Protein backbone atom coordinates (compact mmCIF):
# COMPACT_ATOMS: atom_id res chain seq x y z
CA UNK A 1 0.00 0.00 0.00
CA UNK A 2 2.85 2.37 0.82
CA UNK A 3 4.30 1.79 -2.64
CA UNK A 4 1.00 2.75 -4.29
CA UNK A 5 0.81 5.99 -2.27
CA UNK A 6 4.42 6.79 -3.08
CA UNK A 7 3.75 6.24 -6.79
CA UNK A 8 0.67 8.49 -6.67
CA UNK A 9 2.59 11.22 -4.83
CA UNK A 10 5.42 11.01 -7.36
CA UNK A 11 2.95 11.16 -10.25
CA UNK A 12 1.31 14.28 -8.76
CA UNK A 13 4.68 15.97 -8.26
CA UNK A 14 5.76 15.10 -11.81
CA UNK A 15 2.48 16.42 -13.21
CA UNK A 16 2.96 19.70 -11.34
CA UNK A 17 6.58 20.04 -12.47
CA UNK A 18 5.70 19.32 -16.10
CA UNK A 19 3.16 22.17 -16.36
CA UNK A 20 2.46 24.05 -13.10
CA UNK A 21 -0.22 26.33 -14.59
CA UNK A 22 -2.20 23.38 -15.95
CA UNK A 23 -1.95 21.61 -12.60
CA UNK A 24 -3.29 24.67 -10.75
CA UNK A 25 -6.10 25.13 -13.29
CA UNK A 26 -7.11 21.46 -12.96
CA UNK A 27 -7.09 21.55 -9.16
CA UNK A 28 -9.12 24.79 -9.18
CA UNK A 29 -11.64 23.31 -11.63
CA UNK A 30 -11.87 20.20 -9.47
CA UNK A 31 -12.56 22.32 -6.35
CA UNK A 32 -15.25 24.25 -8.23
CA UNK A 33 -16.80 20.98 -9.40
CA UNK A 34 -16.90 19.55 -5.87
CA UNK A 35 -18.27 22.83 -4.52
CA UNK A 36 -21.09 22.80 -7.09
CA UNK A 37 -21.92 19.15 -6.38
CA UNK A 38 -22.11 19.78 -2.63
CA UNK A 39 -24.21 22.92 -3.17
CA UNK A 40 -26.60 20.98 -5.41
CA UNK A 41 -26.91 18.19 -2.84
CA UNK A 42 -27.55 20.58 0.03
CA UNK A 43 -30.08 22.76 -1.79
CA UNK A 44 -32.26 20.14 -3.50
CA UNK A 45 -35.07 20.54 -4.60
CA UNK A 46 -34.37 24.19 -5.44
CA UNK A 47 -30.64 24.60 -6.15
CA UNK A 48 -29.41 28.12 -6.99
CA UNK A 49 -28.91 27.39 -10.69
CA UNK A 50 -28.43 31.07 -11.55
CA UNK A 51 -25.23 30.87 -9.49
CA UNK A 52 -24.24 27.30 -10.30
CA UNK A 53 -24.61 27.32 -14.10
CA UNK A 54 -21.88 29.94 -14.67
CA UNK A 55 -19.60 28.03 -12.30
CA UNK A 56 -20.34 24.74 -14.14
CA UNK A 57 -19.48 26.43 -17.43
CA UNK A 58 -16.31 28.02 -16.05
CA UNK A 59 -14.94 24.80 -14.59
CA UNK A 60 -15.71 22.91 -17.81
CA UNK A 61 -13.85 25.54 -19.85
CA UNK A 62 -10.92 25.18 -17.44
CA UNK A 63 -10.94 21.39 -17.78
CA UNK A 64 -11.29 21.76 -21.54
CA UNK A 65 -8.18 23.91 -21.74
CA UNK A 66 -6.28 21.41 -19.59
CA UNK A 67 -7.45 18.57 -21.85
CA UNK A 68 -6.32 20.51 -24.92
CA UNK A 69 -2.92 21.15 -23.34
CA UNK A 70 -2.62 17.41 -22.68
CA UNK A 71 -3.70 16.65 -26.25
CA UNK A 72 -6.63 14.59 -24.98
CA UNK A 73 -9.32 14.67 -27.66
CA UNK A 74 -11.84 12.62 -25.67
CA UNK A 75 -11.70 14.86 -22.63
CA UNK A 76 -11.75 18.02 -24.77
CA UNK A 77 -14.82 16.74 -26.62
CA UNK A 78 -16.51 15.86 -23.32
CA UNK A 79 -15.95 19.24 -21.70
CA UNK A 80 -16.82 21.13 -24.91
CA UNK A 81 -20.15 19.33 -25.04
CA UNK A 82 -20.80 20.02 -21.35
CA UNK A 83 -20.08 23.73 -21.92
CA UNK A 84 -22.57 23.74 -24.81
CA UNK A 85 -25.25 21.90 -22.81
CA UNK A 86 -24.85 24.10 -19.73
CA UNK A 87 -24.81 27.27 -21.85
CA UNK A 88 -28.11 26.22 -23.44
CA UNK A 89 -29.54 25.50 -19.98
CA UNK A 90 -28.41 28.86 -18.61
CA UNK A 91 -29.73 30.71 -21.66
CA UNK A 92 -33.11 28.96 -21.43
CA UNK A 93 -33.33 29.71 -17.72
CA UNK A 94 -32.57 33.40 -18.26
CA UNK A 95 -35.00 33.81 -21.17
CA UNK A 96 -38.01 31.81 -19.92
PDB file of N, CA and C in Angstrom:
ATOM      1  N   UNK A   1       0.818  -1.194   0.000  1.00  0.00           N
ATOM      2  CA  UNK A   1       0.000   0.000   0.000  1.00  0.00           C
ATOM      3  C   UNK A   1       0.862   1.258   0.000  1.00  0.00           C
ATOM      4  N   UNK A   2       1.943   1.230   0.760  1.00  0.00           N
ATOM      5  CA  UNK A   2       2.846   2.373   0.817  1.00  0.00           C
ATOM      6  C   UNK A   2       3.430   2.666  -0.556  1.00  0.00           C
ATOM      7  N   UNK A   3       3.747   1.620  -1.306  1.00  0.00           N
ATOM      8  CA  UNK A   3       4.301   1.794  -2.643  1.00  0.00           C
ATOM      9  C   UNK A   3       3.306   2.488  -3.569  1.00  0.00           C
ATOM     10  N   UNK A   4       2.037   2.132  -3.455  1.00  0.00           N
ATOM     11  CA  UNK A   4       1.001   2.753  -4.286  1.00  0.00           C
ATOM     12  C   UNK A   4       0.907   4.241  -3.964  1.00  0.00           C
ATOM     13  N   UNK A   5       0.886   4.584  -2.669  1.00  0.00           N
ATOM     14  CA  UNK A   5       0.808   5.988  -2.273  1.00  0.00           C
ATOM     15  C   UNK A   5       2.036   6.768  -2.707  1.00  0.00           C
ATOM     16  N   UNK A   6       3.194   6.148  -2.625  1.00  0.00           N
ATOM     17  CA  UNK A   6       4.422   6.790  -3.079  1.00  0.00           C
ATOM     18  C   UNK A   6       4.360   7.049  -4.577  1.00  0.00           C
ATOM     19  N   UNK A   7       3.877   6.062  -5.342  1.00  0.00           N
ATOM     20  CA  UNK A   7       3.750   6.239  -6.788  1.00  0.00           C
ATOM     21  C   UNK A   7       2.773   7.358  -7.140  1.00  0.00           C
ATOM     22  N   UNK A   8       1.662   7.436  -6.413  1.00  0.00           N
ATOM     23  CA  UNK A   8       0.674   8.494  -6.666  1.00  0.00           C
ATOM     24  C   UNK A   8       1.275   9.861  -6.342  1.00  0.00           C
ATOM     25  N   UNK A   9       1.959   9.960  -5.220  1.00  0.00           N
ATOM     26  CA  UNK A   9       2.592  11.223  -4.831  1.00  0.00           C
ATOM     27  C   UNK A   9       3.631  11.645  -5.861  1.00  0.00           C
ATOM     28  N   UNK A  10       4.423  10.713  -6.334  1.00  0.00           N
ATOM     29  CA  UNK A  10       5.425  11.006  -7.358  1.00  0.00           C
ATOM     30  C   UNK A  10       4.760  11.460  -8.651  1.00  0.00           C
ATOM     31  N   UNK A  11       3.681  10.794  -9.031  1.00  0.00           N
ATOM     32  CA  UNK A  11       2.949  11.163 -10.250  1.00  0.00           C
ATOM     33  C   UNK A  11       2.400  12.588 -10.143  1.00  0.00           C
ATOM     34  N   UNK A  12       1.838  12.926  -8.971  1.00  0.00           N
ATOM     35  CA  UNK A  12       1.307  14.275  -8.765  1.00  0.00           C
ATOM     36  C   UNK A  12       2.425  15.303  -8.851  1.00  0.00           C
ATOM     37  N   UNK A  13       3.535  15.045  -8.201  1.00  0.00           N
ATOM     38  CA  UNK A  13       4.683  15.971  -8.263  1.00  0.00           C
ATOM     39  C   UNK A  13       5.175  16.137  -9.695  1.00  0.00           C
ATOM     40  N   UNK A  14       5.293  15.036 -10.416  1.00  0.00           N
ATOM     41  CA  UNK A  14       5.760  15.103 -11.806  1.00  0.00           C
ATOM     42  C   UNK A  14       4.782  15.880 -12.681  1.00  0.00           C
ATOM     43  N   UNK A  15       3.490  15.688 -12.451  1.00  0.00           N
ATOM     44  CA  UNK A  15       2.480  16.419 -13.210  1.00  0.00           C
ATOM     45  C   UNK A  15       2.606  17.914 -12.945  1.00  0.00           C
ATOM     46  N   UNK A  16       2.786  18.288 -11.684  1.00  0.00           N
ATOM     47  CA  UNK A  16       2.962  19.702 -11.339  1.00  0.00           C
ATOM     48  C   UNK A  16       4.218  20.269 -11.991  1.00  0.00           C
ATOM     49  N   UNK A  17       5.311  19.551 -11.914  1.00  0.00           N
ATOM     50  CA  UNK A  17       6.581  20.038 -12.474  1.00  0.00           C
ATOM     51  C   UNK A  17       6.531  20.166 -13.998  1.00  0.00           C
ATOM     52  N   UNK A  18       5.773  19.295 -14.637  1.00  0.00           N
ATOM     53  CA  UNK A  18       5.697  19.317 -16.104  1.00  0.00           C
ATOM     54  C   UNK A  18       4.981  20.564 -16.616  1.00  0.00           C
ATOM     55  N   UNK A  19       3.956  21.037 -15.885  1.00  0.00           N
ATOM     56  CA  UNK A  19       3.162  22.174 -16.363  1.00  0.00           C
ATOM     57  C   UNK A  19       2.407  22.739 -15.159  1.00  0.00           C
ATOM     58  N   UNK A  20       3.080  23.563 -14.335  1.00  0.00           N
ATOM     59  CA  UNK A  20       2.463  24.055 -13.096  1.00  0.00           C
ATOM     60  C   UNK A  20       1.126  24.780 -13.309  1.00  0.00           C
ATOM     61  N   UNK A  21       1.026  25.602 -14.348  1.00  0.00           N
ATOM     62  CA  UNK A  21      -0.216  26.333 -14.591  1.00  0.00           C
ATOM     63  C   UNK A  21      -1.376  25.368 -14.839  1.00  0.00           C
ATOM     64  N   UNK A  22      -1.143  24.366 -15.670  1.00  0.00           N
ATOM     65  CA  UNK A  22      -2.196  23.385 -15.951  1.00  0.00           C
ATOM     66  C   UNK A  22      -2.616  22.668 -14.672  1.00  0.00           C
ATOM     67  N   UNK A  23      -1.661  22.298 -13.857  1.00  0.00           N
ATOM     68  CA  UNK A  23      -1.951  21.613 -12.600  1.00  0.00           C
ATOM     69  C   UNK A  23      -2.852  22.481 -11.706  1.00  0.00           C
ATOM     70  N   UNK A  24      -2.513  23.751 -11.583  1.00  0.00           N
ATOM     71  CA  UNK A  24      -3.288  24.672 -10.748  1.00  0.00           C
ATOM     72  C   UNK A  24      -4.691  24.864 -11.329  1.00  0.00           C
ATOM     73  N   UNK A  25      -4.794  24.984 -12.646  1.00  0.00           N
ATOM     74  CA  UNK A  25      -6.102  25.127 -13.293  1.00  0.00           C
ATOM     75  C   UNK A  25      -6.952  23.887 -13.039  1.00  0.00           C
ATOM     76  N   UNK A  26      -6.362  22.702 -13.177  1.00  0.00           N
ATOM     77  CA  UNK A  26      -7.112  21.461 -12.957  1.00  0.00           C
ATOM     78  C   UNK A  26      -7.572  21.323 -11.506  1.00  0.00           C
ATOM     79  N   UNK A  27      -6.720  21.655 -10.567  1.00  0.00           N
ATOM     80  CA  UNK A  27      -7.091  21.552  -9.157  1.00  0.00           C
ATOM     81  C   UNK A  27      -8.191  22.570  -8.830  1.00  0.00           C
ATOM     82  N   UNK A  28      -8.088  23.764  -9.392  1.00  0.00           N
ATOM     83  CA  UNK A  28      -9.115  24.785  -9.182  1.00  0.00           C
ATOM     84  C   UNK A  28     -10.446  24.337  -9.779  1.00  0.00           C
ATOM     85  N   UNK A  29     -10.413  23.810 -10.995  1.00  0.00           N
ATOM     86  CA  UNK A  29     -11.643  23.310 -11.635  1.00  0.00           C
ATOM     87  C   UNK A  29     -12.243  22.165 -10.824  1.00  0.00           C
ATOM     88  N   UNK A  30     -11.393  21.307 -10.306  1.00  0.00           N
ATOM     89  CA  UNK A  30     -11.868  20.201  -9.467  1.00  0.00           C
ATOM     90  C   UNK A  30     -12.564  20.739  -8.215  1.00  0.00           C
ATOM     91  N   UNK A  31     -11.959  21.736  -7.555  1.00  0.00           N
ATOM     92  CA  UNK A  31     -12.556  22.316  -6.353  1.00  0.00           C
ATOM     93  C   UNK A  31     -13.905  22.961  -6.677  1.00  0.00           C
ATOM     94  N   UNK A  32     -13.978  23.658  -7.816  1.00  0.00           N
ATOM     95  CA  UNK A  32     -15.254  24.252  -8.233  1.00  0.00           C
ATOM     96  C   UNK A  32     -16.302  23.169  -8.479  1.00  0.00           C
ATOM     97  N   UNK A  33     -15.894  22.078  -9.107  1.00  0.00           N
ATOM     98  CA  UNK A  33     -16.804  20.980  -9.395  1.00  0.00           C
ATOM     99  C   UNK A  33     -17.347  20.359  -8.114  1.00  0.00           C
ATOM    100  N   UNK A  34     -16.481  20.116  -7.155  1.00  0.00           N
ATOM    101  CA  UNK A  34     -16.902  19.553  -5.872  1.00  0.00           C
ATOM    102  C   UNK A  34     -17.807  20.536  -5.136  1.00  0.00           C
ATOM    103  N   UNK A  35     -17.452  21.806  -5.163  1.00  0.00           N
ATOM    104  CA  UNK A  35     -18.274  22.827  -4.519  1.00  0.00           C
ATOM    105  C   UNK A  35     -19.678  22.882  -5.111  1.00  0.00           C
ATOM    106  N   UNK A  36     -19.773  22.798  -6.431  1.00  0.00           N
ATOM    107  CA  UNK A  36     -21.089  22.798  -7.089  1.00  0.00           C
ATOM    108  C   UNK A  36     -21.882  21.546  -6.723  1.00  0.00           C
ATOM    109  N   UNK A  37     -21.230  20.405  -6.710  1.00  0.00           N
ATOM    110  CA  UNK A  37     -21.924  19.154  -6.376  1.00  0.00           C
ATOM    111  C   UNK A  37     -22.464  19.191  -4.948  1.00  0.00           C
ATOM    112  N   UNK A  38     -21.671  19.692  -4.025  1.00  0.00           N
ATOM    113  CA  UNK A  38     -22.114  19.783  -2.626  1.00  0.00           C
ATOM    114  C   UNK A  38     -23.263  20.784  -2.511  1.00  0.00           C
ATOM    115  N   UNK A  39     -23.137  21.914  -3.194  1.00  0.00           N
ATOM    116  CA  UNK A  39     -24.206  22.915  -3.166  1.00  0.00           C
ATOM    117  C   UNK A  39     -25.506  22.334  -3.714  1.00  0.00           C
ATOM    118  N   UNK A  40     -25.414  21.618  -4.840  1.00  0.00           N
ATOM    119  CA  UNK A  40     -26.604  20.978  -5.415  1.00  0.00           C
ATOM    120  C   UNK A  40     -27.222  20.016  -4.401  1.00  0.00           C
ATOM    121  N   UNK A  41     -26.403  19.193  -3.784  1.00  0.00           N
ATOM    122  CA  UNK A  41     -26.906  18.189  -2.843  1.00  0.00           C
ATOM    123  C   UNK A  41     -27.566  18.832  -1.628  1.00  0.00           C
ATOM    124  N   UNK A  42     -27.018  19.932  -1.169  1.00  0.00           N
ATOM    125  CA  UNK A  42     -27.549  20.581   0.033  1.00  0.00           C
ATOM    126  C   UNK A  42     -28.775  21.444  -0.232  1.00  0.00           C
ATOM    127  N   UNK A  43     -28.981  21.829  -1.493  1.00  0.00           N
ATOM    128  CA  UNK A  43     -30.075  22.759  -1.791  1.00  0.00           C
ATOM    129  C   UNK A  43     -31.214  22.137  -2.590  1.00  0.00           C
ATOM    130  N   UNK A  44     -31.172  20.820  -2.804  1.00  0.00           N
ATOM    131  CA  UNK A  44     -32.264  20.137  -3.497  1.00  0.00           C
ATOM    132  C   UNK A  44     -33.526  20.319  -2.662  1.00  0.00           C
ATOM    133  N   UNK A  45     -34.650  20.615  -3.206  1.00  0.00           N
ATOM    134  CA  UNK A  45     -35.067  20.535  -4.602  1.00  0.00           C
ATOM    135  C   UNK A  45     -34.978  21.862  -5.362  1.00  0.00           C
ATOM    136  N   UNK A  46     -34.450  22.901  -4.739  1.00  0.00           N
ATOM    137  CA  UNK A  46     -34.368  24.189  -5.437  1.00  0.00           C
ATOM    138  C   UNK A  46     -32.935  24.736  -5.401  1.00  0.00           C
ATOM    139  N   UNK A  47     -32.023  24.117  -6.153  1.00  0.00           N
ATOM    140  CA  UNK A  47     -30.639  24.602  -6.152  1.00  0.00           C
ATOM    141  C   UNK A  47     -30.555  25.978  -6.811  1.00  0.00           C
ATOM    142  N   UNK A  48     -29.570  26.773  -6.427  1.00  0.00           N
ATOM    143  CA  UNK A  48     -29.409  28.116  -6.988  1.00  0.00           C
ATOM    144  C   UNK A  48     -28.737  28.055  -8.373  1.00  0.00           C
ATOM    145  N   UNK A  49     -29.481  27.608  -9.363  1.00  0.00           N
ATOM    146  CA  UNK A  49     -28.907  27.391 -10.689  1.00  0.00           C
ATOM    147  C   UNK A  49     -28.367  28.661 -11.322  1.00  0.00           C
ATOM    148  N   UNK A  50     -28.926  29.814 -10.997  1.00  0.00           N
ATOM    149  CA  UNK A  50     -28.428  31.071 -11.553  1.00  0.00           C
ATOM    150  C   UNK A  50     -26.973  31.310 -11.118  1.00  0.00           C
ATOM    151  N   UNK A  51     -26.614  30.777  -9.978  1.00  0.00           N
ATOM    152  CA  UNK A  51     -25.230  30.874  -9.490  1.00  0.00           C
ATOM    153  C   UNK A  51     -24.410  29.690 -10.004  1.00  0.00           C
ATOM    154  N   UNK A  52     -24.990  28.502  -9.965  1.00  0.00           N
ATOM    155  CA  UNK A  52     -24.235  27.295 -10.301  1.00  0.00           C
ATOM    156  C   UNK A  52     -23.922  27.149 -11.783  1.00  0.00           C
ATOM    157  N   UNK A  53     -24.864  27.505 -12.664  1.00  0.00           N
ATOM    158  CA  UNK A  53     -24.610  27.318 -14.099  1.00  0.00           C
ATOM    159  C   UNK A  53     -23.338  28.028 -14.567  1.00  0.00           C
ATOM    160  N   UNK A  54     -23.131  29.305 -14.234  1.00  0.00           N
ATOM    161  CA  UNK A  54     -21.883  29.943 -14.666  1.00  0.00           C
ATOM    162  C   UNK A  54     -20.633  29.259 -14.097  1.00  0.00           C
ATOM    163  N   UNK A  55     -20.750  28.735 -12.883  1.00  0.00           N
ATOM    164  CA  UNK A  55     -19.601  28.030 -12.299  1.00  0.00           C
ATOM    165  C   UNK A  55     -19.379  26.707 -13.033  1.00  0.00           C
ATOM    166  N   UNK A  56     -20.465  25.974 -13.345  1.00  0.00           N
ATOM    167  CA  UNK A  56     -20.337  24.745 -14.138  1.00  0.00           C
ATOM    168  C   UNK A  56     -19.612  25.039 -15.450  1.00  0.00           C
ATOM    169  N   UNK A  57     -20.054  26.085 -16.128  1.00  0.00           N
ATOM    170  CA  UNK A  57     -19.482  26.434 -17.429  1.00  0.00           C
ATOM    171  C   UNK A  57     -18.012  26.802 -17.280  1.00  0.00           C
ATOM    172  N   UNK A  58     -17.700  27.605 -16.276  1.00  0.00           N
ATOM    173  CA  UNK A  58     -16.311  28.024 -16.048  1.00  0.00           C
ATOM    174  C   UNK A  58     -15.398  26.837 -15.782  1.00  0.00           C
ATOM    175  N   UNK A  59     -15.821  25.940 -14.906  1.00  0.00           N
ATOM    176  CA  UNK A  59     -14.940  24.803 -14.592  1.00  0.00           C
ATOM    177  C   UNK A  59     -14.795  23.870 -15.788  1.00  0.00           C
ATOM    178  N   UNK A  60     -15.829  23.745 -16.610  1.00  0.00           N
ATOM    179  CA  UNK A  60     -15.708  22.907 -17.810  1.00  0.00           C
ATOM    180  C   UNK A  60     -14.757  23.528 -18.828  1.00  0.00           C
ATOM    181  N   UNK A  61     -14.798  24.854 -18.955  1.00  0.00           N
ATOM    182  CA  UNK A  61     -13.845  25.539 -19.848  1.00  0.00           C
ATOM    183  C   UNK A  61     -12.420  25.323 -19.336  1.00  0.00           C
ATOM    184  N   UNK A  62     -12.251  25.404 -18.023  1.00  0.00           N
ATOM    185  CA  UNK A  62     -10.924  25.180 -17.439  1.00  0.00           C
ATOM    186  C   UNK A  62     -10.434  23.758 -17.718  1.00  0.00           C
ATOM    187  N   UNK A  63     -11.304  22.779 -17.488  1.00  0.00           N
ATOM    188  CA  UNK A  63     -10.938  21.390 -17.776  1.00  0.00           C
ATOM    189  C   UNK A  63     -10.685  21.194 -19.266  1.00  0.00           C
ATOM    190  N   UNK A  64     -11.472  21.864 -20.097  1.00  0.00           N
ATOM    191  CA  UNK A  64     -11.286  21.759 -21.544  1.00  0.00           C
ATOM    192  C   UNK A  64      -9.917  22.260 -21.967  1.00  0.00           C
ATOM    193  N   UNK A  65      -9.515  23.392 -21.415  1.00  0.00           N
ATOM    194  CA  UNK A  65      -8.177  23.914 -21.739  1.00  0.00           C
ATOM    195  C   UNK A  65      -7.096  22.930 -21.293  1.00  0.00           C
ATOM    196  N   UNK A  66      -7.261  22.384 -20.097  1.00  0.00           N
ATOM    197  CA  UNK A  66      -6.283  21.414 -19.593  1.00  0.00           C
ATOM    198  C   UNK A  66      -6.238  20.183 -20.496  1.00  0.00           C
ATOM    199  N   UNK A  67      -7.407  19.725 -20.940  1.00  0.00           N
ATOM    200  CA  UNK A  67      -7.453  18.568 -21.847  1.00  0.00           C
ATOM    201  C   UNK A  67      -6.748  18.886 -23.158  1.00  0.00           C
ATOM    202  N   UNK A  68      -6.984  20.091 -23.674  1.00  0.00           N
ATOM    203  CA  UNK A  68      -6.318  20.511 -24.917  1.00  0.00           C
ATOM    204  C   UNK A  68      -4.799  20.537 -24.728  1.00  0.00           C
ATOM    205  N   UNK A  69      -4.362  21.068 -23.587  1.00  0.00           N
ATOM    206  CA  UNK A  69      -2.916  21.154 -23.343  1.00  0.00           C
ATOM    207  C   UNK A  69      -2.288  19.768 -23.170  1.00  0.00           C
ATOM    208  N   UNK A  70      -3.096  18.789 -22.792  1.00  0.00           N
ATOM    209  CA  UNK A  70      -2.622  17.406 -22.682  1.00  0.00           C
ATOM    210  C   UNK A  70      -2.802  16.626 -23.984  1.00  0.00           C
ATOM    211  N   UNK A  71      -3.409  17.275 -24.958  1.00  0.00           N
ATOM    212  CA  UNK A  71      -3.704  16.651 -26.252  1.00  0.00           C
ATOM    213  C   UNK A  71      -4.640  15.447 -26.084  1.00  0.00           C
ATOM    214  N   UNK A  72      -5.653  15.648 -25.239  1.00  0.00           N
ATOM    215  CA  UNK A  72      -6.630  14.591 -24.979  1.00  0.00           C
ATOM    216  C   UNK A  72      -7.932  14.934 -25.691  1.00  0.00           C
ATOM    217  N   UNK A  73      -8.131  14.352 -26.868  1.00  0.00           N
ATOM    218  CA  UNK A  73      -9.316  14.666 -27.656  1.00  0.00           C
ATOM    219  C   UNK A  73     -10.599  14.273 -26.935  1.00  0.00           C
ATOM    220  N   UNK A  74     -10.625  13.102 -26.339  1.00  0.00           N
ATOM    221  CA  UNK A  74     -11.837  12.624 -25.673  1.00  0.00           C
ATOM    222  C   UNK A  74     -12.275  13.546 -24.555  1.00  0.00           C
ATOM    223  N   UNK A  75     -11.352  13.964 -23.732  1.00  0.00           N
ATOM    224  CA  UNK A  75     -11.696  14.865 -22.633  1.00  0.00           C
ATOM    225  C   UNK A  75     -12.087  16.241 -23.156  1.00  0.00           C
ATOM    226  N   UNK A  76     -11.390  16.726 -24.178  1.00  0.00           N
ATOM    227  CA  UNK A  76     -11.748  18.016 -24.768  1.00  0.00           C
ATOM    228  C   UNK A  76     -13.161  17.963 -25.344  1.00  0.00           C
ATOM    229  N   UNK A  77     -13.479  16.891 -26.050  1.00  0.00           N
ATOM    230  CA  UNK A  77     -14.820  16.740 -26.621  1.00  0.00           C
ATOM    231  C   UNK A  77     -15.867  16.692 -25.507  1.00  0.00           C
ATOM    232  N   UNK A  78     -15.587  15.963 -24.450  1.00  0.00           N
ATOM    233  CA  UNK A  78     -16.515  15.858 -23.321  1.00  0.00           C
ATOM    234  C   UNK A  78     -16.792  17.222 -22.703  1.00  0.00           C
ATOM    235  N   UNK A  79     -15.758  17.952 -22.372  1.00  0.00           N
ATOM    236  CA  UNK A  79     -15.954  19.239 -21.705  1.00  0.00           C
ATOM    237  C   UNK A  79     -16.528  20.287 -22.656  1.00  0.00           C
ATOM    238  N   UNK A  80     -16.207  20.210 -23.933  1.00  0.00           N
ATOM    239  CA  UNK A  80     -16.817  21.127 -24.907  1.00  0.00           C
ATOM    240  C   UNK A  80     -18.324  20.899 -24.982  1.00  0.00           C
ATOM    241  N   UNK A  81     -18.724  19.637 -25.003  1.00  0.00           N
ATOM    242  CA  UNK A  81     -20.148  19.327 -25.041  1.00  0.00           C
ATOM    243  C   UNK A  81     -20.846  19.769 -23.753  1.00  0.00           C
ATOM    244  N   UNK A  82     -20.211  19.568 -22.621  1.00  0.00           N
ATOM    245  CA  UNK A  82     -20.795  20.017 -21.355  1.00  0.00           C
ATOM    246  C   UNK A  82     -20.951  21.539 -21.313  1.00  0.00           C
ATOM    247  N   UNK A  83     -19.965  22.272 -21.845  1.00  0.00           N
ATOM    248  CA  UNK A  83     -20.084  23.731 -21.921  1.00  0.00           C
ATOM    249  C   UNK A  83     -21.287  24.108 -22.780  1.00  0.00           C
ATOM    250  N   UNK A  84     -21.442  23.442 -23.924  1.00  0.00           N
ATOM    251  CA  UNK A  84     -22.566  23.737 -24.811  1.00  0.00           C
ATOM    252  C   UNK A  84     -23.896  23.439 -24.124  1.00  0.00           C
ATOM    253  N   UNK A  85     -24.007  22.285 -23.482  1.00  0.00           N
ATOM    254  CA  UNK A  85     -25.251  21.898 -22.806  1.00  0.00           C
ATOM    255  C   UNK A  85     -25.581  22.877 -21.683  1.00  0.00           C
ATOM    256  N   UNK A  86     -24.600  23.196 -20.856  1.00  0.00           N
ATOM    257  CA  UNK A  86     -24.852  24.102 -19.732  1.00  0.00           C
ATOM    258  C   UNK A  86     -25.143  25.521 -20.210  1.00  0.00           C
ATOM    259  N   UNK A  87     -24.533  25.943 -21.306  1.00  0.00           N
ATOM    260  CA  UNK A  87     -24.815  27.269 -21.855  1.00  0.00           C
ATOM    261  C   UNK A  87     -26.253  27.336 -22.357  1.00  0.00           C
ATOM    262  N   UNK A  88     -26.713  26.280 -23.002  1.00  0.00           N
ATOM    263  CA  UNK A  88     -28.110  26.223 -23.443  1.00  0.00           C
ATOM    264  C   UNK A  88     -29.035  26.273 -22.222  1.00  0.00           C
ATOM    265  N   UNK A  89     -28.722  25.500 -21.192  1.00  0.00           N
ATOM    266  CA  UNK A  89     -29.539  25.497 -19.981  1.00  0.00           C
ATOM    267  C   UNK A  89     -29.597  26.867 -19.325  1.00  0.00           C
ATOM    268  N   UNK A  90     -28.451  27.523 -19.208  1.00  0.00           N
ATOM    269  CA  UNK A  90     -28.406  28.856 -18.613  1.00  0.00           C
ATOM    270  C   UNK A  90     -29.193  29.853 -19.449  1.00  0.00           C
ATOM    271  N   UNK A  91     -29.011  29.803 -20.756  1.00  0.00           N
ATOM    272  CA  UNK A  91     -29.732  30.711 -21.660  1.00  0.00           C
ATOM    273  C   UNK A  91     -31.233  30.507 -21.547  1.00  0.00           C
ATOM    274  N   UNK A  92     -31.672  29.253 -21.555  1.00  0.00           N
ATOM    275  CA  UNK A  92     -33.114  28.965 -21.426  1.00  0.00           C
ATOM    276  C   UNK A  92     -33.648  29.465 -20.092  1.00  0.00           C
ATOM    277  N   UNK A  93     -32.881  29.265 -19.039  1.00  0.00           N
ATOM    278  CA  UNK A  93     -33.326  29.706 -17.718  1.00  0.00           C
ATOM    279  C   UNK A  93     -33.465  31.224 -17.664  1.00  0.00           C
ATOM    280  N   UNK A  94     -32.544  31.928 -18.300  1.00  0.00           N
ATOM    281  CA  UNK A  94     -32.570  33.397 -18.262  1.00  0.00           C
ATOM    282  C   UNK A  94     -33.646  33.992 -19.174  1.00  0.00           C
ATOM    283  N   UNK A  95     -34.037  33.250 -20.205  1.00  0.00           N
ATOM    284  CA  UNK A  95     -35.003  33.806 -21.167  1.00  0.00           C
ATOM    285  C   UNK A  95     -36.435  33.313 -20.973  1.00  0.00           C
ATOM    286  N   UNK A  96     -36.656  32.309 -20.140  1.00  0.00           N
ATOM    287  CA  UNK A  96     -38.010  31.808 -19.919  1.00  0.00           C
ATOM    288  C   UNK A  96     -38.638  32.399 -18.682  1.00  0.00           C
TER     289      UNK A  96
END
